[in-house]
PDB file of C-alpha atoms in Angstrom:
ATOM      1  CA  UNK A 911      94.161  75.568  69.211  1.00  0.00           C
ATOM      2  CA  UNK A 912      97.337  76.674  70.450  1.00  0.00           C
ATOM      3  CA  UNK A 913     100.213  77.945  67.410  1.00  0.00           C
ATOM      4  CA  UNK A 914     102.611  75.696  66.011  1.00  0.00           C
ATOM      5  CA  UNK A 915     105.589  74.854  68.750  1.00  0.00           C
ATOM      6  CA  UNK A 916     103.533  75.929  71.349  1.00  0.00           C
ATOM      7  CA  UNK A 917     102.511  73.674  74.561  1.00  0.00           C
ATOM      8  CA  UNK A 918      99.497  74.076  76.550  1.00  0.00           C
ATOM      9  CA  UNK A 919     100.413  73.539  80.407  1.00  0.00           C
ATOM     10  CA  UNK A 920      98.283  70.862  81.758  1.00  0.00           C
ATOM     11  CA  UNK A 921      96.301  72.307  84.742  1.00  0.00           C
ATOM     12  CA  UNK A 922      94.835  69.638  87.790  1.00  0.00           C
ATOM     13  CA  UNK A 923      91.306  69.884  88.028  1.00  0.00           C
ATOM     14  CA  UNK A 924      91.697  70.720  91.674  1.00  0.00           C
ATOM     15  CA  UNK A 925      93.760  73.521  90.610  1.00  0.00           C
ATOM     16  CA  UNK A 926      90.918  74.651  87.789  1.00  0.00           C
ATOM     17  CA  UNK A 927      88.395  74.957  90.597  1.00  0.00           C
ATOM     18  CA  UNK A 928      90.519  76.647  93.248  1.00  0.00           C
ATOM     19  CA  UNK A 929      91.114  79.579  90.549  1.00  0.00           C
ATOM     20  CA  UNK A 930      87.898  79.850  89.532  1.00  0.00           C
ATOM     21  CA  UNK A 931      86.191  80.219  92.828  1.00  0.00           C
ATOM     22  CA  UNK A 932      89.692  82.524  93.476  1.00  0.00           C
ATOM     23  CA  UNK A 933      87.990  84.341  90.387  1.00  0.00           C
ATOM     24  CA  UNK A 934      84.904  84.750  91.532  1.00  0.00           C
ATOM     25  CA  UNK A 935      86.062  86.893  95.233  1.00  0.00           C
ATOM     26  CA  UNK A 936      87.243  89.573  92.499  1.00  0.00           C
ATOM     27  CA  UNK A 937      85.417  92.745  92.280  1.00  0.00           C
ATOM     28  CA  UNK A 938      83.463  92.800  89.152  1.00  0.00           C
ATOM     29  CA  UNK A 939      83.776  89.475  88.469  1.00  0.00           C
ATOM     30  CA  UNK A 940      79.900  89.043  87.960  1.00  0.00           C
ATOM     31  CA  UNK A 941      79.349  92.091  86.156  1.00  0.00           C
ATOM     32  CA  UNK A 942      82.122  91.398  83.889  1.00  0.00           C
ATOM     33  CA  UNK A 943      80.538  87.712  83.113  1.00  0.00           C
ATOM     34  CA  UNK A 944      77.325  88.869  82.891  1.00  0.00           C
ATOM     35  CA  UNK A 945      78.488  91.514  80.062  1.00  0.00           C
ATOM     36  CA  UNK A 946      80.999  88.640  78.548  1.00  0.00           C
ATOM     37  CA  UNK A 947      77.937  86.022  78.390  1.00  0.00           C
ATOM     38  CA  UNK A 948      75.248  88.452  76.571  1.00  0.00           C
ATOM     39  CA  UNK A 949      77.748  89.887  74.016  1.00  0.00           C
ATOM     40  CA  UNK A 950      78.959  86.371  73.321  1.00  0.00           C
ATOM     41  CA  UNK A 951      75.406  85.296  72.431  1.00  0.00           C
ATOM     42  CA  UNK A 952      74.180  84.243  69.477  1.00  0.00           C
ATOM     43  CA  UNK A 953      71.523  87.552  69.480  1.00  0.00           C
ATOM     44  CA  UNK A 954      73.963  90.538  68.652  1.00  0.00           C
ATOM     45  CA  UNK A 955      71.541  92.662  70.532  1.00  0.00           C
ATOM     46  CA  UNK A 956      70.415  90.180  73.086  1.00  0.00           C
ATOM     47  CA  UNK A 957      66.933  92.189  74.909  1.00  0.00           C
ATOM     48  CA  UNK A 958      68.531  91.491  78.327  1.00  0.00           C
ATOM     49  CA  UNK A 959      72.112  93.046  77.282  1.00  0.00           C
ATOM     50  CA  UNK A 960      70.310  95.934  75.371  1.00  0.00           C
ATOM     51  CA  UNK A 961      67.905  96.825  78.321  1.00  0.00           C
ATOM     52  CA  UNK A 962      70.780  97.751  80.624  1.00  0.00           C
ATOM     53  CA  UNK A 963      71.662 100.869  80.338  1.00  0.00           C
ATOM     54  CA  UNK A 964      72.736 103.857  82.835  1.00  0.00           C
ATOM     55  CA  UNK A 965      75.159 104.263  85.591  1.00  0.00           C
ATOM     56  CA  UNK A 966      76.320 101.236  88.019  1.00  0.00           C
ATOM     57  CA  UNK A 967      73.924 100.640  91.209  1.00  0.00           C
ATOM     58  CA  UNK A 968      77.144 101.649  93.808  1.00  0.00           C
ATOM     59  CA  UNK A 969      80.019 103.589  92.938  1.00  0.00           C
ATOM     60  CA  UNK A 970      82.325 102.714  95.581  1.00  0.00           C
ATOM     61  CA  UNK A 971      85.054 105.004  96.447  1.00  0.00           C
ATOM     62  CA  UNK A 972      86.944 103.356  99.199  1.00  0.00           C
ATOM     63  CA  UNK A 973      86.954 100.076 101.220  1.00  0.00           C
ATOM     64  CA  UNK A 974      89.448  99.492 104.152  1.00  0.00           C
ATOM     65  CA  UNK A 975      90.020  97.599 107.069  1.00  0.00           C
ATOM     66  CA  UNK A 976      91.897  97.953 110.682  1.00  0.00           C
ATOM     67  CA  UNK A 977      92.438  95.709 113.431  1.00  0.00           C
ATOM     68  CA  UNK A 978      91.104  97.285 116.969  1.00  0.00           C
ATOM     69  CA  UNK A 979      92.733  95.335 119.284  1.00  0.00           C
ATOM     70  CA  UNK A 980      93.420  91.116 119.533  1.00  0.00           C
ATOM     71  CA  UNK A 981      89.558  90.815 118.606  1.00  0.00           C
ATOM     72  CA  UNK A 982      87.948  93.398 116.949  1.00  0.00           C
ATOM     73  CA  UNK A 983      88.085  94.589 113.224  1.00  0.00           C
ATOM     74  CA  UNK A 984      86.478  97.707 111.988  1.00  0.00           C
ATOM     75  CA  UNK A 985      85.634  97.972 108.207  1.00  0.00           C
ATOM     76  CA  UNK A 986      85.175 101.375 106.676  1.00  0.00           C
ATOM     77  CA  UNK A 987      83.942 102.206 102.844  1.00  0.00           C
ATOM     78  CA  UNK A 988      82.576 105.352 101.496  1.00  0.00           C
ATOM     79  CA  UNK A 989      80.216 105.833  98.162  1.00  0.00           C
ATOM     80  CA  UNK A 990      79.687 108.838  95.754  1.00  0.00           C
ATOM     81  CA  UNK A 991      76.800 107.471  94.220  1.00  0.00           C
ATOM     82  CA  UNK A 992      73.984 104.839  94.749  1.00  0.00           C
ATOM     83  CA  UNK A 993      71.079 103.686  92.529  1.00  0.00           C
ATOM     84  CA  UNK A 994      68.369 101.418  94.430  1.00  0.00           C
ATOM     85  CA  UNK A 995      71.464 100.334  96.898  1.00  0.00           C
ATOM     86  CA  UNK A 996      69.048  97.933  99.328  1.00  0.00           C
ATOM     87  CA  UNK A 997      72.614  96.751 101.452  1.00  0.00           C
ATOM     88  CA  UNK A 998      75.414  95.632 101.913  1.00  0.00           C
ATOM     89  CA  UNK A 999      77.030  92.425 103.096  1.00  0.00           C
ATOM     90  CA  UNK A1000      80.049  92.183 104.691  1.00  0.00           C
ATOM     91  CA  UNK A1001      82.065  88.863 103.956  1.00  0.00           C
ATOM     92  CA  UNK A1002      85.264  87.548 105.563  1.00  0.00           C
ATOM     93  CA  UNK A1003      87.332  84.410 105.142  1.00  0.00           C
ATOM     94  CA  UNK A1004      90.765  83.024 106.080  1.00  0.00           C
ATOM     95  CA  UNK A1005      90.644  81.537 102.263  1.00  0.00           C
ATOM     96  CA  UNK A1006      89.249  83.032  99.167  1.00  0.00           C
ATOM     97  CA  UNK A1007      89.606  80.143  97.671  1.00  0.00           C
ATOM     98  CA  UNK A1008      87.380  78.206  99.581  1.00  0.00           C
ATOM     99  CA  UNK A1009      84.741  80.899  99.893  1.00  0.00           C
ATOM    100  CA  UNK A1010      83.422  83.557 102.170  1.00  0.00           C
ATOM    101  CA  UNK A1011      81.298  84.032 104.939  1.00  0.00           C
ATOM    102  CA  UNK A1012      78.627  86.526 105.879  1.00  0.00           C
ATOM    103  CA  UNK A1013      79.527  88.261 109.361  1.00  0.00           C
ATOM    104  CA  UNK A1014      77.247  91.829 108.987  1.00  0.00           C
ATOM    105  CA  UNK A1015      74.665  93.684 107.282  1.00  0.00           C
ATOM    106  CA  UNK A1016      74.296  97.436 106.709  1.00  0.00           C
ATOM    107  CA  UNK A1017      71.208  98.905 105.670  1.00  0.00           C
ATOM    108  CA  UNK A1018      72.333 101.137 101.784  1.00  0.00           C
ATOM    109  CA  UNK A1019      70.549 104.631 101.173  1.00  0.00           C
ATOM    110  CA  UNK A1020      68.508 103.483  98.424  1.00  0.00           C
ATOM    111  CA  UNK A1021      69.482 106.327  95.525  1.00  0.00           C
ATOM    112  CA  UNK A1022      71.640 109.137  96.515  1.00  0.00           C
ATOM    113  CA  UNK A1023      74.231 111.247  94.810  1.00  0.00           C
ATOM    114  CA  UNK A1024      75.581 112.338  98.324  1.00  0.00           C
ATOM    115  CA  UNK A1025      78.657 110.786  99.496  1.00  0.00           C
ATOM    116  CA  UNK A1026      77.912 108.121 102.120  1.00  0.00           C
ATOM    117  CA  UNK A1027      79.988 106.825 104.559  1.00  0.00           C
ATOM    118  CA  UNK A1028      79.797 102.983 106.643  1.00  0.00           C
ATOM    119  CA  UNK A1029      80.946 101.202 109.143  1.00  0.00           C
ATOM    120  CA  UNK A1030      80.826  97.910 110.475  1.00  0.00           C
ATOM    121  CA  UNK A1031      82.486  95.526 113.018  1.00  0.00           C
ATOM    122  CA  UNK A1032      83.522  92.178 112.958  1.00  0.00           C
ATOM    123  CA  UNK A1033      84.588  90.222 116.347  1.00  0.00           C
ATOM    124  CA  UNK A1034      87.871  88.764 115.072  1.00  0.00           C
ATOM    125  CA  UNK A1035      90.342  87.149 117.136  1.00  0.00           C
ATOM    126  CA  UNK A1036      92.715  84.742 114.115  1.00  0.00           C
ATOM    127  CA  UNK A1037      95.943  84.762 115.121  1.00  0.00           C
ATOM    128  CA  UNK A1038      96.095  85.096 110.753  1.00  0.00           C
ATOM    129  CA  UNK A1039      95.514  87.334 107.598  1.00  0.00           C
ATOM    130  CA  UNK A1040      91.407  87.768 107.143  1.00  0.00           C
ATOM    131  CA  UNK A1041      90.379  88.818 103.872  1.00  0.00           C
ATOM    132  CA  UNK A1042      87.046  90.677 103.705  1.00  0.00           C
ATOM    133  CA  UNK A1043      84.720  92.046 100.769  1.00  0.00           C
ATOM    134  CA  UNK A1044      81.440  93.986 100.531  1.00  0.00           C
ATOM    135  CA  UNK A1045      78.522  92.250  98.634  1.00  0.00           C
ATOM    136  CA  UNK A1046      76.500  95.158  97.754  1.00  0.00           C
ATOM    137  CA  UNK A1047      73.017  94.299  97.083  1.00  0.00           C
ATOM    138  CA  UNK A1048      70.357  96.290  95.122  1.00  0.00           C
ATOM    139  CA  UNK A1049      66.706  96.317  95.436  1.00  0.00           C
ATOM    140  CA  UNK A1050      65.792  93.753  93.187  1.00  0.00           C
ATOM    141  CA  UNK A1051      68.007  91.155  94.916  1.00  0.00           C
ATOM    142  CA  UNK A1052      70.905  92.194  91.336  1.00  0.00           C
ATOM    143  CA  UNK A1053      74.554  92.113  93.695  1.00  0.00           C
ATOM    144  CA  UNK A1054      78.359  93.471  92.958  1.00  0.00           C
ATOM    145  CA  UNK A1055      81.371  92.601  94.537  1.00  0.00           C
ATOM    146  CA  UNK A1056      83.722  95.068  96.064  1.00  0.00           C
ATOM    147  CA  UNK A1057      87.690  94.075  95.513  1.00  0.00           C
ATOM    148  CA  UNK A1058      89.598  91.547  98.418  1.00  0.00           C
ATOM    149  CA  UNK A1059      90.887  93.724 101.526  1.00  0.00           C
ATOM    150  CA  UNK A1060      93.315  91.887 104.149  1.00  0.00           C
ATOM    151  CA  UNK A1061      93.467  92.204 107.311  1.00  0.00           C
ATOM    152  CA  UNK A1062      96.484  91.403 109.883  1.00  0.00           C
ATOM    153  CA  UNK A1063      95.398  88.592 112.896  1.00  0.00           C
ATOM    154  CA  UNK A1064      95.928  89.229 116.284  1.00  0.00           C
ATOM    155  CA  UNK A1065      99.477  88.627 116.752  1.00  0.00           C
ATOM    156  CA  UNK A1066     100.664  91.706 116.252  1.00  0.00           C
ATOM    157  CA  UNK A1067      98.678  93.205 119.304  1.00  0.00           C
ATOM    158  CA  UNK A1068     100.984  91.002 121.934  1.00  0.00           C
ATOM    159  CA  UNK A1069     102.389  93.386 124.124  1.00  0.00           C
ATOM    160  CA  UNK A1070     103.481  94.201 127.759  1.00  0.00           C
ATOM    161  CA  UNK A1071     102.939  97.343 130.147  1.00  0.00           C
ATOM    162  CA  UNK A1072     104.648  98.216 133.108  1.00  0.00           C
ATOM    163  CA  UNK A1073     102.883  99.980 136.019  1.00  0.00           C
ATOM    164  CA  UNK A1074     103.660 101.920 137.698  1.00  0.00           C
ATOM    165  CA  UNK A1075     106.544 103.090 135.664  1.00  0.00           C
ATOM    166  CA  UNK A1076     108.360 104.369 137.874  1.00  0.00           C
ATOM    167  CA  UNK A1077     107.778 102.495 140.791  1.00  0.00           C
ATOM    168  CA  UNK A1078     109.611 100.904 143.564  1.00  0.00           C
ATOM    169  CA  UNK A1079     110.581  96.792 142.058  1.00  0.00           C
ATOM    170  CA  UNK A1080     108.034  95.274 144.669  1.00  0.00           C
ATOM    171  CA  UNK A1081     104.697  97.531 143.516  1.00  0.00           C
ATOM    172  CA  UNK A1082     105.854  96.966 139.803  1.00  0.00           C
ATOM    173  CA  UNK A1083     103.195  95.402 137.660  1.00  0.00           C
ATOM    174  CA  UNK A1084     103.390  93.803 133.839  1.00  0.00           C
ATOM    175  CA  UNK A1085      99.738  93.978 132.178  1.00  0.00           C
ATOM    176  CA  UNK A1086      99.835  91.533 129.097  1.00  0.00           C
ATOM    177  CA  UNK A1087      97.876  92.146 126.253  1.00  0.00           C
ATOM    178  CA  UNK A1088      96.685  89.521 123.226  1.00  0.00           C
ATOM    179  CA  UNK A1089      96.297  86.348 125.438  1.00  0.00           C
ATOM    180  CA  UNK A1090      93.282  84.545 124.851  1.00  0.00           C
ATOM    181  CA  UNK A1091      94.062  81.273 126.720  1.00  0.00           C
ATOM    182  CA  UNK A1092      96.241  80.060 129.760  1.00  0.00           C
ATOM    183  CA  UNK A1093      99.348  80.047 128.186  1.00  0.00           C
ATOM    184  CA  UNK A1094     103.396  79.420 129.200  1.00  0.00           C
ATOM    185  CA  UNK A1095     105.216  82.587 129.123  1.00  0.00           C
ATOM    186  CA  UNK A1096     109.425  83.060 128.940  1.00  0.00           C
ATOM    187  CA  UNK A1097     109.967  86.254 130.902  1.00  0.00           C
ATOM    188  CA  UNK A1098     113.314  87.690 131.327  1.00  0.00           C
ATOM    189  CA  UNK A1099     114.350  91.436 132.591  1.00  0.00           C
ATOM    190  CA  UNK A1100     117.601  92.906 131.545  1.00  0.00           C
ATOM    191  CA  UNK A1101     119.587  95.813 132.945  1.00  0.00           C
ATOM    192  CA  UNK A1102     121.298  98.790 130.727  1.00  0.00           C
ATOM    193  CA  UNK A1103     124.319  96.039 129.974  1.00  0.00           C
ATOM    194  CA  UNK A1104     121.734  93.606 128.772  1.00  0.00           C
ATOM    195  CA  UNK A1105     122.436  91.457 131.485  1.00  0.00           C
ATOM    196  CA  UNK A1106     119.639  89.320 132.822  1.00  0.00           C
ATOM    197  CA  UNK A1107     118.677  90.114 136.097  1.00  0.00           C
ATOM    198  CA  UNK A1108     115.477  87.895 136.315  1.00  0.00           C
ATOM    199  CA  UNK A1109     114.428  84.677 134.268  1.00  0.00           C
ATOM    200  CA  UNK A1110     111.619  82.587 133.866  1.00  0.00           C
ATOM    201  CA  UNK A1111     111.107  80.244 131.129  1.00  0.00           C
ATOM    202  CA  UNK A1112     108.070  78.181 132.764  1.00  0.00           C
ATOM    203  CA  UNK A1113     105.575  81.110 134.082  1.00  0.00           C
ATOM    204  CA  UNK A1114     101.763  80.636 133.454  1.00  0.00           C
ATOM    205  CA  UNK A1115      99.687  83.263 132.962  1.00  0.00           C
ATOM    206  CA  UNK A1116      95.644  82.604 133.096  1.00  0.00           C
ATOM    207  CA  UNK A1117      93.955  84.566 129.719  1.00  0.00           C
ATOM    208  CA  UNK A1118      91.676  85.876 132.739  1.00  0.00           C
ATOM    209  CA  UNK A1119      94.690  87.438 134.880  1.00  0.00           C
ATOM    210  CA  UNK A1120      96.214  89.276 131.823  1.00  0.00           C
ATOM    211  CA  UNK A1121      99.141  90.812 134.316  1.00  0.00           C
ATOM    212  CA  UNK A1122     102.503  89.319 135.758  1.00  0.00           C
ATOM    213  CA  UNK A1123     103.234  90.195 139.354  1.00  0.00           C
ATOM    214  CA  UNK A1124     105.608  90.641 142.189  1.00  0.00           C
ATOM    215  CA  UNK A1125     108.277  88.539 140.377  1.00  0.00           C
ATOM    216  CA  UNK A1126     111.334  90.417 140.501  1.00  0.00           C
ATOM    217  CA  UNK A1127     113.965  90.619 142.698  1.00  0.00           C
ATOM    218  CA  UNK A1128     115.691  93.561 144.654  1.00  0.00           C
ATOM    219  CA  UNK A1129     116.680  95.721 142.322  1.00  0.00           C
ATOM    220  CA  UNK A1130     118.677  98.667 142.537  1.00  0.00           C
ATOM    221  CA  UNK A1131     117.142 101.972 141.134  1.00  0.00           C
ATOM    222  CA  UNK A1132     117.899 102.550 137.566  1.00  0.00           C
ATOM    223  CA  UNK A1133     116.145 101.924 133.937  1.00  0.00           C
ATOM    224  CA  UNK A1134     115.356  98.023 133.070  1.00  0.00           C
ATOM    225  CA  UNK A1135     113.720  95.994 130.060  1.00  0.00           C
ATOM    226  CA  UNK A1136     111.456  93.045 130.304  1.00  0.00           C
ATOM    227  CA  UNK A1137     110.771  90.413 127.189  1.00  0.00           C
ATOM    228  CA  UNK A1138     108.371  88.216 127.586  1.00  0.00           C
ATOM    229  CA  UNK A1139     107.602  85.419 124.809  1.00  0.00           C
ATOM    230  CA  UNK A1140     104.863  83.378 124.250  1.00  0.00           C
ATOM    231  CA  UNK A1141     104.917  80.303 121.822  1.00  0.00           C
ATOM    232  CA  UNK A1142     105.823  82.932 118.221  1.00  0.00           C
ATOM    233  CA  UNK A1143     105.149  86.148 119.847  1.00  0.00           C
ATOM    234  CA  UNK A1144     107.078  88.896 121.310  1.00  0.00           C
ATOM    235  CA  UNK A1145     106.630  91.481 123.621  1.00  0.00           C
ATOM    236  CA  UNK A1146     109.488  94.190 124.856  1.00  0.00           C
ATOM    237  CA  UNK A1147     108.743  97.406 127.078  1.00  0.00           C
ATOM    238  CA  UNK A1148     111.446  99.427 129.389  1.00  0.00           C
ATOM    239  CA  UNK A1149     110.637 100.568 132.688  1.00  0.00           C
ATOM    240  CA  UNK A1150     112.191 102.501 135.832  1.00  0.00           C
ATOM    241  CA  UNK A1151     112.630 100.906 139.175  1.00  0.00           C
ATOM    242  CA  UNK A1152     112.978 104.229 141.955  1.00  0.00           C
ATOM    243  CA  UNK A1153     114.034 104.054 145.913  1.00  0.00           C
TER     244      UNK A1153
END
């Protein structure tokens, strides 16, 4: 009961499950319930609770994640020690409240006091945050959850490339990176005043042509910028038109 004066906030149902399966994406979570449970039981000294004794299966030292490129993701985690590890499991979702998803398995070293180092890969091309764990698994099917990792999307691997650079304004190429459809590009090129020198808000790029060509005009030699937007991205690179 809560003290005198005091007011319980009234919590939605909805709400109550969405934090408790938020709850449950926490490392430790099951270990911690599983000890909470037993030492909450009416048996002081409950067999189960008494029986487990020693070191944890997987002491994990690190777990990380990078983004590649616009669709790759490479996870990385290292152990100091492993009792009966059988695997792991790596999970991913866009959500932890709505749950994960397995996307790889990696074969554990059984028992080792040797420090052991993974890696896995996950095709991944959200535009968002991805939030990843490791569901390590031992040998007789017992599990552990590693903590929540995130993981930018995509968007930040929109960019542009001039080639060659220099080059003469009719050879000059713009490779796009981090298009995965057909898509309607803004292009403009500025000179060292920031004036626009070429503009094109309507130009279509095919995901499958990833480069912009012959589009600008006769330009005298000196140093340039082009921006290109798509939809809420940005991309910026300087380049050097020559005789």
């Amino acid at each position: 009961m809560p003290a005198s004066g005091q007011i319980t906030p009234y919590i939605p149902p909805a709400q109550q499950t969405a934090d408790e399966l938020l709850a449950k994406t926490q490392g430790g979570y099951y270990t911690k319930r599983f000890v909470t449970e037993y030492a909450l039981s009416a048996d002081p000294c409950n067999k189960t609770l008494c029986d487990w004794q020693g070191p944890m299966p997987v002491t994990l030292v690190t777990f990380t994640g990078q983004r590649v490129d616009a669709t790759t993701v490479d996870l990385f985690w290292e152990t100091s020690e492993e009792v009966n590890n059988d695997h792991f499991l790596i999970e991913r979702t866009l959500n932890p409240a709505k749950g994960f998803e397995t996307v790889a398995k990696v074969k554990g070293a059984g028992s080792t006091r040797t420090t052991m180092r993974y890696q896995a890969r996950d095709l991944n091309d959200f535009d968002v945050y991805t939030y990843y764990r490791l569901k390590q698994v031992d040998a007789d099917s017992t599990f552990e959850y590693s903590s929540i990792i995130a993981v930018k999307g995509n968007d930040a691997f929109f960019t542009v490339t001039a080639f060659p650079n220099p080059g003469r304004y009719q050879d000059l190429t713009f490779k796009v990176t981090g298009l995965r459809n057909a898509e309607q590009l803004a292009i403009a090129v500025y000179d060292v005043q920031g004036k626009a020198v070429y503009q094109n808000d309507n130009y279509l790029l095919a995901s499958q042509e990833q480069a912009v060509k012959a589009i600008l005009p006769d330009l005298p030699p000196g140093k340039y910028s082009i921006k290109i937007n798509s939809k809420n991205r940005e991309a910026v690179t300087s380049f050097v038109v020559v005789p």
